Amino acid sequence: MTTIQKDALEIKNLTNSELLELLTAEGELQQWLWQKARETRQTHLENQAVVRGVIEISNYCQKNCDYCAIRAVNTQIERYRFTAEEILAIAQQIAEAHIPIVFLQAGQDPQCDPILEEVIPEIKRRFNVNILLCLGERPKAVYERFAELGANSYILKFESSNPELYKQIAHTSLEKRLQCARWIQEAGLKLGTGNIVGLPHQTLDMLVDDIRLALEINPDFVSSSPFIPNQNTPLESLPYGNLNYTLNTMAIYRIALKTPLIPTVSALEKIQPGGQLMGFNAGANVITINFTPQDFQEKYLIYSQKRFVVRLNHALETLHQAGLKVEKLITQNYQAN
Ligand code: 5AD
């Protein structure tokens, strides 16, 4: 029997065993949890969804995270780094689709910095959009510079709240990563963070701690992604992360934090067709559309060789099915199949 006070649910006041019950919820309890997450989204965000357009600007990376195929030591992939002109041309396509957020993502690749010096102000000047970055762990001065250039927000996921597990899979310290997250906030950028569900040796207690850490950071965006085994990595033969735990974590983030942007990540769709709709049903309100040109998408292997690439139509269809509101201009791009 559950001890959870359903009428006065306060996530932060739950005991670890109550949180664990929600994390692993199935059947009726899960339906109730997701319903609560949707109600929270309705109350605090009026069901408004956010669409972002991502450009994967470089697949060079200094790090060697065991789950990721763009890790530095992987010699099996061809590396690329876009020029400023290439980035600006793709940003224009995002702006022309009336998508208000240009998301620049890369491995941890400081050689992108001179290019970003040019493109961040130029994207702002030409297209009047928000700029979101996901470029890894950088010195504090670099985050400050990105903010000065006009970037609005930055995603740096903690991946796992457990210092030993983090060290084991990412080969660098969690403390350093959390320090970087604080620098991002201090630089005046909005912060996105989150966890991966299904890392090797990850226990349910660690996933409960991930939720507590996310609440403590109080980020502007937060995500949970299922682990996807990736070719040419040390974890290539592991199973997918648990879909239910991932979706329940998203619902708990929504109920506890209320207003953050929560993406329904493409990894959910990769595990199960309709997975991103399930993400919206569990309280998400963001979907990212991929604008990286096709030949390069094949080289940006964060979610395995056969990654699911989100296109405009799939995103708009999923948003429509979820009953979420999108800016009118974006929906003009929608063509029913
Ligand atoms: N499985 C799940 N998430 C992954 N990421 C990268 N590779 C994987 C994977 N194999 C996520 C990490 C990273 C973000 C850019 O993508 O959380 O922070």
Coordinates of C-alpha atoms and ligand atoms in Angstrom, one line a residue:
M1 CA 0.0 0.0 0.0
T2 CA 1.3 3.4 -0.9
T3 CA 1.9 6.0 1.8
I4 CA 2.0 8.8 -0.8
Q5 CA -0.4 11.7 0.0
K6 CA -2.1 11.9 -3.4
D7 CA -4.2 15.0 -2.7
A8 CA -1.3 17.1 -1.4
L9 CA 1.7 15.7 -3.3
E10 CA 4.9 17.5 -2.5
I11 CA 7.8 15.7 -4.2
K12 CA 10.5 17.2 -2.1
N13 CA 8.8 16.0 1.1
L14 CA 8.6 12.4 -0.1
T15 CA 10.7 9.7 1.6
N16 CA 13.2 7.8 -0.6
S17 CA 11.0 4.8 -0.6
E18 CA 8.0 6.9 -1.8
L19 CA 10.1 8.5 -4.5
L20 CA 11.2 5.0 -5.6
E21 CA 7.6 3.9 -5.7
L22 CA 6.8 6.8 -8.2
L23 CA 10.0 6.2 -10.2
T24 CA 9.0 2.5 -10.8
A25 CA 5.2 3.1 -11.0
E26 CA 3.2 1.1 -13.5
G27 CA -0.5 0.7 -14.2
E28 CA -2.8 2.9 -12.2
L29 CA -0.2 4.7 -10.1
Q30 CA 1.7 5.6 -13.3
Q31 CA -1.4 6.9 -15.0
W32 CA -2.1 9.0 -11.9
L33 CA 1.5 10.3 -11.9
W34 CA 1.4 11.3 -15.5
Q35 CA -2.0 12.9 -15.1
K36 CA -0.7 15.0 -12.3
A37 CA 2.3 16.0 -14.5
R38 CA 0.0 17.1 -17.3
E39 CA -2.2 19.1 -14.8
T40 CA 0.9 20.8 -13.6
R41 CA 1.9 21.7 -17.2
Q42 CA -1.6 23.0 -17.8
T43 CA -1.7 25.1 -14.7
H44 CA 1.8 26.6 -15.0
L45 CA 2.4 26.7 -18.7
E46 CA -1.0 26.6 -20.2
N47 CA 0.1 23.7 -22.3
Q48 CA 2.4 25.8 -24.4
A49 CA 5.0 23.8 -26.1
V50 CA 8.4 25.0 -27.3
V51 CA 10.1 23.9 -30.5
R52 CA 13.8 24.1 -31.1
G53 CA 16.0 23.6 -34.1
V54 CA 19.3 21.9 -33.5
I55 CA 22.5 22.1 -35.6
E56 CA 25.2 19.6 -34.6
I57 CA 28.1 21.9 -35.5
S58 CA 31.1 19.6 -34.7
N59 CA 31.6 15.9 -33.7
Y60 CA 35.1 16.4 -32.4
C61 CA 35.2 15.8 -28.6
Q62 CA 37.9 15.9 -25.9
K63 CA 36.0 13.5 -23.7
N64 CA 35.7 9.8 -23.6
C65 CA 32.3 9.0 -22.2
D66 CA 31.8 5.3 -22.4
Y67 CA 28.2 5.7 -23.8
C68 CA 29.0 8.0 -26.6
A69 CA 30.3 7.3 -30.1
I70 CA 31.8 10.7 -30.6
R71 CA 34.2 10.0 -27.7
A72 CA 37.8 11.1 -28.6
V73 CA 39.3 7.7 -28.9
N74 CA 36.8 6.4 -31.5
T75 CA 38.7 6.2 -34.7
Q76 CA 35.7 4.6 -36.5
I77 CA 34.0 7.9 -37.2
E78 CA 34.8 10.6 -39.6
R79 CA 35.1 14.0 -37.8
Y80 CA 33.7 17.3 -39.1
R81 CA 33.4 20.9 -37.9
F82 CA 31.1 23.3 -39.7
T83 CA 32.3 26.7 -40.9
A84 CA 30.5 29.9 -39.8
E85 CA 28.9 30.1 -43.3
E86 CA 27.6 26.6 -43.1
I87 CA 26.1 27.2 -39.6
L88 CA 24.5 30.5 -40.7
A89 CA 22.9 28.9 -43.7
I90 CA 21.3 26.2 -41.5
A91 CA 20.3 28.7 -38.9
Q92 CA 18.4 30.5 -41.7
Q93 CA 16.4 27.4 -42.5
I94 CA 15.5 27.2 -38.8
A95 CA 14.4 30.9 -38.8
E96 CA 12.5 30.3 -42.0
A97 CA 10.6 27.5 -40.4
H98 CA 9.6 30.1 -37.7
I99 CA 11.3 28.2 -35.0
P100 CA 12.3 30.7 -32.3
I101 CA 15.3 28.8 -30.8
V102 CA 18.6 27.9 -32.6
F103 CA 20.3 25.1 -30.6
L104 CA 24.0 24.7 -31.4
Q105 CA 25.4 21.3 -30.2
A106 CA 28.8 19.8 -30.5
G107 CA 31.2 17.5 -28.7
Q108 CA 33.5 19.3 -26.2
D109 CA 35.5 21.0 -28.9
P110 CA 37.2 24.3 -28.0
Q111 CA 38.2 24.8 -31.7
C112 CA 34.5 25.8 -32.3
D113 CA 35.1 28.9 -30.2
P114 CA 36.5 31.2 -32.9
I115 CA 33.5 30.1 -35.1
L116 CA 31.1 30.8 -32.3
E117 CA 32.6 34.3 -31.8
E118 CA 31.3 35.0 -35.3
V119 CA 28.1 33.0 -35.5
I120 CA 26.4 33.8 -32.1
P121 CA 26.1 37.5 -32.7
E122 CA 25.4 37.1 -36.4
I123 CA 22.5 34.6 -35.8
K124 CA 21.0 37.0 -33.2
R125 CA 21.4 40.0 -35.6
R126 CA 20.0 38.2 -38.7
F127 CA 17.2 36.1 -37.3
N128 CA 16.2 37.5 -33.9
V129 CA 16.0 34.0 -32.3
N130 CA 17.2 32.6 -28.9
I131 CA 20.4 30.7 -28.9
L132 CA 20.8 27.6 -26.8
L133 CA 24.2 25.9 -26.5
C134 CA 25.4 22.4 -25.6
L135 CA 29.2 22.3 -25.8
G136 CA 30.4 20.6 -22.7
E137 CA 32.6 21.5 -19.8
R138 CA 34.5 24.8 -20.4
P139 CA 36.3 27.4 -18.3
K140 CA 34.2 30.0 -16.5
A141 CA 35.5 32.7 -18.8
V142 CA 34.2 30.9 -21.9
Y143 CA 30.7 30.6 -20.5
E144 CA 30.8 34.3 -19.7
R145 CA 32.0 35.0 -23.2
F146 CA 29.1 33.0 -24.7
A147 CA 26.7 35.0 -22.6
E148 CA 28.3 38.3 -23.7
L149 CA 28.1 37.3 -27.4
G150 CA 24.3 36.9 -27.0
A151 CA 23.7 33.2 -26.1
N152 CA 20.7 32.7 -23.9
S153 CA 21.0 29.2 -22.4
Y154 CA 23.2 26.2 -22.1
I155 CA 22.6 22.5 -21.5
L156 CA 25.1 20.5 -19.4
K157 CA 23.6 17.3 -18.1
F158 CA 25.0 15.8 -14.9
E159 CA 24.2 12.4 -16.4
S160 CA 24.4 10.7 -13.0
S161 CA 24.4 12.1 -9.5
N162 CA 26.6 9.3 -8.3
P163 CA 30.2 10.5 -8.2
E164 CA 31.7 7.0 -8.6
L165 CA 29.4 6.0 -11.4
Y166 CA 30.0 9.4 -13.2
K167 CA 33.7 9.0 -12.9
Q168 CA 33.5 5.4 -14.1
I169 CA 31.6 6.2 -17.3
A170 CA 32.8 9.8 -18.1
H171 CA 36.4 9.5 -16.8
T172 CA 36.3 13.0 -15.3
S173 CA 34.9 14.2 -12.0
L174 CA 31.2 14.9 -11.2
E175 CA 32.4 17.8 -9.0
K176 CA 34.0 19.5 -11.9
R177 CA 30.8 19.1 -14.0
L178 CA 28.6 20.5 -11.3
Q179 CA 31.0 23.4 -10.9
C180 CA 30.6 24.1 -14.6
A181 CA 26.8 24.1 -14.2
R182 CA 27.1 26.7 -11.5
W183 CA 29.4 28.8 -13.7
I184 CA 26.8 28.6 -16.4
Q185 CA 24.2 30.0 -14.1
E186 CA 26.6 32.7 -12.7
A187 CA 27.4 33.8 -16.3
G188 CA 23.7 34.6 -16.6
L189 CA 22.8 31.8 -18.9
K190 CA 19.7 29.7 -18.3
L191 CA 20.8 26.2 -17.4
G192 CA 19.5 22.9 -18.6
T193 CA 20.6 19.6 -16.9
G194 CA 19.4 16.1 -16.4
N195 CA 20.2 12.4 -16.2
I196 CA 20.6 9.2 -18.2
V197 CA 18.6 6.2 -17.1
G198 CA 20.2 2.8 -17.6
L199 CA 23.9 3.3 -17.2
P200 CA 25.9 0.2 -16.1
H201 CA 25.8 -0.5 -12.4
Q202 CA 23.2 2.3 -11.9
T203 CA 20.8 1.4 -9.1
L204 CA 17.2 2.6 -8.4
D205 CA 18.6 4.5 -5.4
M206 CA 21.0 6.3 -7.6
L207 CA 18.0 7.3 -9.9
V208 CA 16.2 8.7 -6.8
D209 CA 19.3 10.7 -6.0
D210 CA 19.3 12.0 -9.6
I211 CA 15.9 13.4 -9.0
R212 CA 17.0 15.0 -5.7
L213 CA 20.0 16.5 -7.4
A214 CA 17.9 18.0 -10.3
L215 CA 15.6 19.6 -7.7
E216 CA 18.5 21.0 -5.8
I217 CA 20.0 22.6 -9.0
N218 CA 16.6 24.1 -9.8
P219 CA 17.4 24.3 -13.5
D220 CA 15.5 26.2 -16.2
F221 CA 15.3 23.0 -18.3
V222 CA 15.6 19.4 -17.2
S223 CA 15.6 16.1 -19.1
S224 CA 15.8 12.4 -18.6
S225 CA 17.0 10.2 -21.4
P226 CA 17.1 6.4 -21.6
F227 CA 20.5 5.0 -22.3
I228 CA 21.0 3.9 -25.9
P229 CA 23.8 1.4 -26.6
N230 CA 26.1 2.9 -29.2
Q231 CA 28.4 1.0 -31.7
N232 CA 32.1 1.3 -31.2
T233 CA 31.8 2.2 -27.5
P234 CA 32.6 0.1 -24.4
L235 CA 28.9 -0.1 -23.7
E236 CA 27.8 -1.3 -27.1
S237 CA 26.3 -4.6 -25.9
L238 CA 24.3 -3.2 -23.0
P239 CA 20.4 -3.1 -23.2
Y240 CA 18.4 0.1 -23.6
G241 CA 17.6 2.1 -20.5
N242 CA 14.2 1.5 -18.9
L243 CA 11.5 3.5 -20.7
N244 CA 9.1 3.6 -17.8
Y245 CA 11.7 4.9 -15.3
T246 CA 12.7 7.6 -17.8
L247 CA 9.1 8.7 -18.3
N248 CA 8.3 8.6 -14.6
T249 CA 11.4 10.7 -13.9
M250 CA 10.2 13.3 -16.4
A251 CA 6.7 13.4 -14.7
I252 CA 8.4 13.8 -11.3
Y253 CA 10.6 16.6 -12.6
R254 CA 7.4 18.3 -14.0
I255 CA 5.4 18.0 -10.7
A256 CA 8.3 19.1 -8.5
L257 CA 9.8 21.9 -10.6
K258 CA 6.5 23.1 -12.3
T259 CA 7.8 25.5 -15.0
P260 CA 11.0 24.1 -16.5
L261 CA 11.2 23.2 -20.1
I262 CA 11.3 19.4 -20.4
P263 CA 12.2 17.9 -23.7
T264 CA 10.8 14.7 -25.0
V265 CA 14.1 13.4 -26.4
S266 CA 14.6 11.5 -29.6
A267 CA 16.0 8.5 -27.7
L268 CA 12.5 7.8 -26.5
E269 CA 11.3 7.4 -30.1
K270 CA 14.3 5.3 -30.9
I271 CA 13.4 2.8 -28.2
Q272 CA 9.7 2.7 -29.1
P273 CA 7.7 4.3 -31.9
G274 CA 5.4 6.8 -30.2
G275 CA 7.9 7.2 -27.4
Q276 CA 8.1 11.0 -27.8
L277 CA 4.3 11.2 -27.5
M278 CA 4.6 9.2 -24.3
G279 CA 7.1 11.9 -23.2
F280 CA 4.5 14.6 -23.7
N281 CA 1.9 12.5 -21.9
A282 CA 4.3 12.4 -19.0
G283 CA 4.6 16.2 -18.8
A284 CA 7.3 17.2 -21.4
N285 CA 6.7 20.4 -23.4
V286 CA 9.7 20.7 -25.7
I287 CA 10.7 18.9 -28.9
T288 CA 13.9 19.5 -30.9
I289 CA 13.9 19.3 -34.6
N290 CA 17.2 18.2 -36.3
F291 CA 18.5 20.6 -39.0
T292 CA 21.9 19.0 -39.4
P293 CA 22.3 18.1 -43.1
Q294 CA 21.8 14.4 -43.6
D295 CA 25.4 13.4 -44.5
F296 CA 26.6 14.8 -41.2
Q297 CA 23.8 13.4 -39.0
E298 CA 25.2 10.0 -39.9
K299 CA 28.5 11.1 -38.3
Y300 CA 26.9 12.6 -35.2
L301 CA 26.4 9.4 -33.3
I302 CA 25.3 10.3 -29.8
Y303 CA 22.4 7.9 -30.0
S304 CA 23.8 5.0 -32.1
Q305 CA 24.2 4.5 -35.8
K306 CA 20.5 4.1 -36.5
R307 CA 19.5 7.2 -34.4
F308 CA 15.9 8.5 -34.7
V309 CA 16.2 11.9 -36.4
V310 CA 13.3 14.2 -35.6
R311 CA 11.9 16.1 -38.6
L312 CA 9.4 18.9 -38.6
N313 CA 6.4 16.9 -39.6
H314 CA 7.0 14.2 -37.0
A315 CA 7.4 16.9 -34.3
L316 CA 4.3 18.8 -35.3
E317 CA 2.2 15.6 -35.6
T318 CA 3.4 14.5 -32.1
L319 CA 2.6 17.9 -30.6
H320 CA -0.8 17.8 -32.2
Q321 CA -1.5 14.3 -30.8
A322 CA -0.4 15.5 -27.4
G323 CA -2.8 18.4 -27.5
L324 CA -0.1 21.0 -26.9
K325 CA -0.1 24.5 -28.2
V326 CA 2.6 25.7 -30.6
E327 CA 3.2 29.1 -32.0
K328 CA 0.9 29.7 -35.0
L329 CA 3.7 30.4 -37.4
I330 CA 5.4 27.1 -36.9
T331 CA 2.2 25.1 -37.5
Q332 CA 1.9 26.7 -40.9
N333 CA 4.8 24.4 -41.9
Y334 CA 2.7 21.3 -41.1
Q335 CA 1.6 19.1 -43.9
A336 CA -0.6 16.2 -43.0
N337 CA 0.8 12.9 -44.4
Ligands
5AD1 N1 22.4 7.2 -24.5 C1 21.6 8.2 -23.8 N2 22.0 9.5 -23.8 C2 23.1 9.9 -24.4 N3 23.6 11.1 -24.6 C3 24.7 10.9 -25.4 N4 24.9 9.6 -25.7 C4 23.9 8.9 -25.1 C5 23.5 7.6 -25.1 N5 24.2 6.7 -25.7 C6 23.1 12.3 -24.0 C7 24.0 12.8 -22.9 C8 24.5 14.1 -23.3 C9 23.6 14.5 -24.4 C10 24.2 15.5 -25.4 O1 23.2 13.3 -25.0 O2 23.1 13.0 -21.8 O3 24.7 15.0 -22.3

